[in-house]
C-alpha positions as a printed Julia matrix, in Angstrom:
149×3 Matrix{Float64}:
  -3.1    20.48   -4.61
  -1.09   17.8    -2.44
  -1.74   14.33   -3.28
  -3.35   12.09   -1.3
  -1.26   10.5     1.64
  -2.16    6.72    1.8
  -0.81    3.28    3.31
  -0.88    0.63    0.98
  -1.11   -3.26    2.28
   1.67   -5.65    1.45
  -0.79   -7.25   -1.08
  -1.8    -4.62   -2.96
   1.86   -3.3    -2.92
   3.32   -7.1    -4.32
   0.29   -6.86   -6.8
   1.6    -3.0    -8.18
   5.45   -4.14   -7.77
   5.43   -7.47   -9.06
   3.03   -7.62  -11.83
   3.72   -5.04  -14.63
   0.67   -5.42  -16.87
  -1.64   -6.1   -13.68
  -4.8    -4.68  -12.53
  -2.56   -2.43  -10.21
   0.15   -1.11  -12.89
  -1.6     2.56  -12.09
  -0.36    2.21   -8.9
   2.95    2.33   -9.46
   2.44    5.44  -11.45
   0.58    6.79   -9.41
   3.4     7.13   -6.83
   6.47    7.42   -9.45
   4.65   10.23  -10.77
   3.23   11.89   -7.81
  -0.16   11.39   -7.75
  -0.2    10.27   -4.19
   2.09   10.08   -1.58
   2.4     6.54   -0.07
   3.47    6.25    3.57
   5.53    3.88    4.91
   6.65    2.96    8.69
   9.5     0.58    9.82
   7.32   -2.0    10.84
   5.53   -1.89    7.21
   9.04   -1.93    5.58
  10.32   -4.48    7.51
   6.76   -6.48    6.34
   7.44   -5.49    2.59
  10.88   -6.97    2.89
  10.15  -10.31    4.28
   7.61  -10.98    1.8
   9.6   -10.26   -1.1
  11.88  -12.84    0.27
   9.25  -15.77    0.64
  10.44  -18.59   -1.97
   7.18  -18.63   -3.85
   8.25  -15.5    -5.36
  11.7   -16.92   -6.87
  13.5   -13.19   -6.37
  17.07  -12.69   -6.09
  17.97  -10.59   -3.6
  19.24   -8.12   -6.36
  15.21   -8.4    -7.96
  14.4    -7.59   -4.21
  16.78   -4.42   -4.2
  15.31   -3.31   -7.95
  11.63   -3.99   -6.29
  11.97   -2.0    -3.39
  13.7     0.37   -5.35
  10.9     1.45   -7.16
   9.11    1.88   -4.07
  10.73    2.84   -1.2
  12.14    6.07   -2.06
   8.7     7.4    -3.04
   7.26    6.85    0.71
   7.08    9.32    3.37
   8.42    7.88    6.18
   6.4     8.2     9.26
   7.86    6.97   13.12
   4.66    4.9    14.98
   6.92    5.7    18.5
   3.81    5.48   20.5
   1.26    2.89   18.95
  -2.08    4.42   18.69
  -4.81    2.03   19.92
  -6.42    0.05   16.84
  -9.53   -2.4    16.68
  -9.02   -5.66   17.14
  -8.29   -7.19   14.06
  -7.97  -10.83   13.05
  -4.24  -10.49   11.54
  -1.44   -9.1    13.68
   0.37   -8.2    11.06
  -2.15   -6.1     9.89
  -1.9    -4.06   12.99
   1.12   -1.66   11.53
  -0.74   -0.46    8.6
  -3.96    0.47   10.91
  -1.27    2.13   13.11
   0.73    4.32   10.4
  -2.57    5.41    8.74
  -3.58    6.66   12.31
  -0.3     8.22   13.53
   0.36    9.64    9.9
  -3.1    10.6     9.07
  -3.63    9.15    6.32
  -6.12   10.27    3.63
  -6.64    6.63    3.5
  -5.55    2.73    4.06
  -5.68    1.21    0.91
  -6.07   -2.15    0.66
  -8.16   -5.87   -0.69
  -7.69   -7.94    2.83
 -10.65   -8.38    3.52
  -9.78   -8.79    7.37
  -9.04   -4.7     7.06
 -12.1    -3.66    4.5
 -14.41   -5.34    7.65
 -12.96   -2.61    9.9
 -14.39    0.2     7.87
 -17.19    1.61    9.61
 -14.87    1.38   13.01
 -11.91    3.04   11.94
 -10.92    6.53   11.71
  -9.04    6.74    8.45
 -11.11    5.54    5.18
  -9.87    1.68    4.18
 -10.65    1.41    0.68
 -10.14   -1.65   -1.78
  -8.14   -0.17   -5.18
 -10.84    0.17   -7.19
 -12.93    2.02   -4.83
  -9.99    4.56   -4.14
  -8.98    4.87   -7.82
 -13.11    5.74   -8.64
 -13.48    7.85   -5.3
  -9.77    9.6    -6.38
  -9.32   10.47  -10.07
  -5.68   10.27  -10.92
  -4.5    12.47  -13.81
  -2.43   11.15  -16.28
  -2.79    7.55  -15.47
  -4.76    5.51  -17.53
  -7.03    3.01  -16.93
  -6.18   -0.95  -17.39
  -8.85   -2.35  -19.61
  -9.1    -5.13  -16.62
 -10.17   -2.64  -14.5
 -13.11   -1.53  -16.55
């Protein structure tokens, strides 16, 4: 069975990248062991990389390297050529992720902005927050954080 295909916001990423005992650790291992397939555009790249830069985070650009290390090469990268039309959302940055799960075809957008969860019932590709995808999508092999419990 293929794993599911999902975009994954440049929150929830930060929160699986940068935390290692977070609620989010499974997602990480979830991707380094196969479990799902993340998807990744140049546009959400190009998002992942500024952010790692902003100050409050104190990385050096050899942390950034390691960080998107551990992510990057897991993706499946997807060209958004052509821009699908997306609903109007509040965020323009948000409008990439909307964009790749569309043109990809994603299984779905995962994500806790809650600018994207308000799109649900309008958008063609499931947006789920982590919690709902991780009950919704059993991962073998990856336990559970006691936080998330």
């Amino acid at each position: 069975m293929k794993p599911p295909r999902v975009v994954l916001d440049t929150h929830v990423l930060l929160s699986a990248l940068l935390f290692q005992t977070g609620v989010l650790t499974w997602l990480r291992q979830a991707w380094q062991t196969e479990n799902i397939q993340p998807l990744s555009s140049r546009e959400t790249a190009v998002e992942l990389i500024r952010v790692l830069a902003y100050p409050k985070f104190n990385l050096t650009s050899g942390e950034q390297e390691e960080l998107l290390a551990d992510y990057l090469p897991w993706c499946e990268t997807v060209v958004v050529s052509d821009p699908p039309p997306v609903p109007q959302c509040r965020d323009p940055l948000d409008r990439p992720f909307l964009e790749l799960a569309i043109v990809a075809e994603a299984d779905a957008l995962i994500t806790g902005d809650n600018d994207l969860l308000a799109l649900t019932k309008v958008f063609p590709v499931p947006i789920l927050s982590p919690r709902t995808f991780r009950n919704t999508c059993p991962l073998p092999d990856i336990p559970i954080s006691r936080k998330e419990i």
